[in-house]
């Protein structure tokens, strides 16, 4: 699976952005998607994840209630709607995928995901 993340940019604190992750390649097999971010000098961290059919999601405590993941399998696209953005949300955001048809498991670890997109920069100014 090849992934292309887009939608990053510069936004003021309190604003919103919508990231997209478009998949190509082996998309006929069910896959779950995770969102991660990496700020300068920090480890890559989990942000949110969605299972193959969108029925299950999971979010880091730091973004819960502000970020929402969704997907349109007909378009092979997963989105991350980010609202009430804070300066500490500034990072490069990555989408990642793992082949999974589970209705229950949502993967949250970097090491769970074999496929990664190239990242898109989100900058939140104060």
mmCIF file of C-alpha atoms in Angstrom:
data_model
loop_
_atom_site.group_PDB
_atom_site.id
_atom_site.type_symbol
_atom_site.label_atom_id
_atom_site.label_comp_id
_atom_site.label_asym_id
_atom_site.label_seq_id
_atom_site.Cartn_x
_atom_site.Cartn_y
_atom_site.Cartn_z
ATOM 1 C CA UNK A 1 0.000 0.000 0.000
ATOM 2 C CA UNK A 2 1.322 3.437 -0.931
ATOM 3 C CA UNK A 3 0.113 6.413 1.084
ATOM 4 C CA UNK A 4 0.004 10.099 0.258
ATOM 5 C CA UNK A 5 -0.711 12.563 3.060
ATOM 6 C CA UNK A 6 -1.829 16.113 2.323
ATOM 7 C CA UNK A 7 -3.623 19.070 3.846
ATOM 8 C CA UNK A 8 -1.009 20.462 6.183
ATOM 9 C CA UNK A 9 -0.314 24.148 6.485
ATOM 10 C CA UNK A 10 -0.075 27.160 8.752
ATOM 11 C CA UNK A 11 -3.034 27.945 10.994
ATOM 12 C CA UNK A 12 -3.628 30.144 14.003
ATOM 13 C CA UNK A 13 -4.315 28.674 17.407
ATOM 14 C CA UNK A 14 -7.972 27.773 17.711
ATOM 15 C CA UNK A 15 -8.266 27.112 14.002
ATOM 16 C CA UNK A 16 -8.930 23.934 12.055
ATOM 17 C CA UNK A 17 -7.256 21.837 9.393
ATOM 18 C CA UNK A 18 -8.268 18.708 7.574
ATOM 19 C CA UNK A 19 -5.598 16.194 6.641
ATOM 20 C CA UNK A 20 -6.145 13.561 3.985
ATOM 21 C CA UNK A 21 -4.401 10.262 3.396
ATOM 22 C CA UNK A 22 -4.959 8.634 0.018
ATOM 23 C CA UNK A 23 -4.012 5.006 -0.482
ATOM 24 C CA UNK A 24 -3.064 3.193 -3.649
ATOM 25 C CA UNK A 25 -1.731 -0.228 -4.526
ATOM 26 C CA UNK A 26 -3.064 -3.182 -2.520
ATOM 27 C CA UNK A 27 -6.195 -1.412 -1.372
ATOM 28 C CA UNK A 28 -8.523 -4.305 -2.242
ATOM 29 C CA UNK A 29 -7.419 -5.923 1.023
ATOM 30 C CA UNK A 30 -8.897 -4.300 4.120
ATOM 31 C CA UNK A 31 -6.546 -1.984 5.965
ATOM 32 C CA UNK A 32 -6.568 0.088 9.114
ATOM 33 C CA UNK A 33 -4.993 3.540 9.197
ATOM 34 C CA UNK A 34 -3.171 5.377 11.919
ATOM 35 C CA UNK A 35 -2.148 9.007 12.228
ATOM 36 C CA UNK A 36 1.088 9.919 13.953
ATOM 37 C CA UNK A 37 3.045 13.106 14.408
ATOM 38 C CA UNK A 38 6.603 14.076 15.080
ATOM 39 C CA UNK A 39 7.687 17.431 16.424
ATOM 40 C CA UNK A 40 11.315 18.590 16.103
ATOM 41 C CA UNK A 41 13.545 16.762 18.549
ATOM 42 C CA UNK A 42 10.773 14.464 19.707
ATOM 43 C CA UNK A 43 9.750 10.868 19.130
ATOM 44 C CA UNK A 44 6.999 10.035 16.665
ATOM 45 C CA UNK A 45 3.776 9.732 18.620
ATOM 46 C CA UNK A 46 0.341 8.280 18.100
ATOM 47 C CA UNK A 47 -2.468 10.712 17.290
ATOM 48 C CA UNK A 48 -5.440 8.655 16.149
ATOM 49 C CA UNK A 49 -6.430 5.518 14.293
ATOM 50 C CA UNK A 50 -9.404 4.057 12.474
ATOM 51 C CA UNK A 51 -10.178 0.467 11.629
ATOM 52 C CA UNK A 52 -10.911 -0.842 8.151
ATOM 53 C CA UNK A 53 -14.602 0.061 8.003
ATOM 54 C CA UNK A 54 -14.565 3.175 10.164
ATOM 55 C CA UNK A 55 -16.523 1.536 12.969
ATOM 56 C CA UNK A 56 -13.708 1.824 15.506
ATOM 57 C CA UNK A 57 -11.466 4.755 16.285
ATOM 58 C CA UNK A 58 -8.959 5.578 18.979
ATOM 59 C CA UNK A 59 -7.266 8.848 19.868
ATOM 60 C CA UNK A 60 -4.416 10.041 22.014
ATOM 61 C CA UNK A 61 -5.590 11.816 25.148
ATOM 62 C CA UNK A 62 -3.936 15.005 23.943
ATOM 63 C CA UNK A 63 -6.248 15.256 20.922
ATOM 64 C CA UNK A 64 -9.388 13.520 22.147
ATOM 65 C CA UNK A 65 -12.435 15.679 21.535
ATOM 66 C CA UNK A 66 -10.548 17.888 19.056
ATOM 67 C CA UNK A 67 -9.494 15.469 16.303
ATOM 68 C CA UNK A 68 -11.722 13.088 14.363
ATOM 69 C CA UNK A 69 -10.698 10.387 11.903
ATOM 70 C CA UNK A 70 -13.008 9.223 9.148
ATOM 71 C CA UNK A 71 -12.690 7.262 5.933
ATOM 72 C CA UNK A 72 -14.249 6.786 2.536
ATOM 73 C CA UNK A 73 -13.235 3.362 1.261
ATOM 74 C CA UNK A 74 -14.761 4.015 -2.140
ATOM 75 C CA UNK A 75 -12.162 6.777 -2.565
ATOM 76 C CA UNK A 76 -9.398 5.014 -0.605
ATOM 77 C CA UNK A 77 -9.140 8.116 1.555
ATOM 78 C CA UNK A 78 -8.840 8.606 5.296
ATOM 79 C CA UNK A 79 -9.174 12.067 6.797
ATOM 80 C CA UNK A 80 -8.164 13.618 10.085
ATOM 81 C CA UNK A 81 -10.259 16.634 11.006
ATOM 82 C CA UNK A 82 -8.347 18.763 13.483
ATOM 83 C CA UNK A 83 -10.116 21.495 15.421
ATOM 84 C CA UNK A 84 -9.225 23.830 18.285
ATOM 85 C CA UNK A 85 -5.602 23.543 17.255
ATOM 86 C CA UNK A 86 -2.898 24.468 19.726
ATOM 87 C CA UNK A 87 0.735 25.472 19.185
ATOM 88 C CA UNK A 88 1.761 22.139 20.711
ATOM 89 C CA UNK A 89 0.015 20.380 17.804
ATOM 90 C CA UNK A 90 2.762 21.679 15.520
ATOM 91 C CA UNK A 91 4.488 18.685 13.928
ATOM 92 C CA UNK A 92 4.901 16.660 10.776
ATOM 93 C CA UNK A 93 1.864 14.416 10.535
ATOM 94 C CA UNK A 94 2.113 10.960 9.024
ATOM 95 C CA UNK A 95 -0.495 8.453 8.000
ATOM 96 C CA UNK A 96 0.292 4.757 8.173
ATOM 97 C CA UNK A 97 -1.521 1.581 7.195
ATOM 98 C CA UNK A 98 -1.699 -2.063 8.172
ATOM 99 C CA UNK A 99 -3.693 -4.790 6.454
ATOM 100 C CA UNK A 100 -6.419 -5.691 8.923
ATOM 101 C CA UNK A 101 -10.082 -6.645 8.726
ATOM 102 C CA UNK A 102 -10.624 -6.546 12.475
ATOM 103 C CA UNK A 103 -13.814 -4.925 13.724
ATOM 104 C CA UNK A 104 -12.304 -4.539 17.184
ATOM 105 C CA UNK A 105 -8.597 -3.848 17.104
ATOM 106 C CA UNK A 106 -7.282 -0.351 16.512
ATOM 107 C CA UNK A 107 -3.513 -0.160 16.243
ATOM 108 C CA UNK A 108 -1.713 2.584 18.143
ATOM 109 C CA UNK A 109 1.984 1.790 17.995
ATOM 110 C CA UNK A 110 4.467 2.993 15.397
ATOM 111 C CA UNK A 111 5.803 -0.557 15.132
ATOM 112 C CA UNK A 112 2.340 -1.904 14.210
ATOM 113 C CA UNK A 113 2.363 -0.214 10.824
ATOM 114 C CA UNK A 114 4.411 -1.436 7.843
ATOM 115 C CA UNK A 115 3.253 1.215 5.377
ATOM 116 C CA UNK A 116 3.897 4.945 5.794
ATOM 117 C CA UNK A 117 3.179 8.114 3.905
ATOM 118 C CA UNK A 118 5.688 10.930 3.476
ATOM 119 C CA UNK A 119 4.256 13.333 6.082
ATOM 120 C CA UNK A 120 2.653 16.746 5.921
ATOM 121 C CA UNK A 121 3.682 19.703 8.065
ATOM 122 C CA UNK A 122 1.162 21.350 10.384
ATOM 123 C CA UNK A 123 2.216 24.603 12.007
ATOM 124 C CA UNK A 124 0.004 26.246 14.609
ATOM 125 C CA UNK A 125 0.902 29.808 15.499
ATOM 126 C CA UNK A 126 0.042 31.364 18.844
#
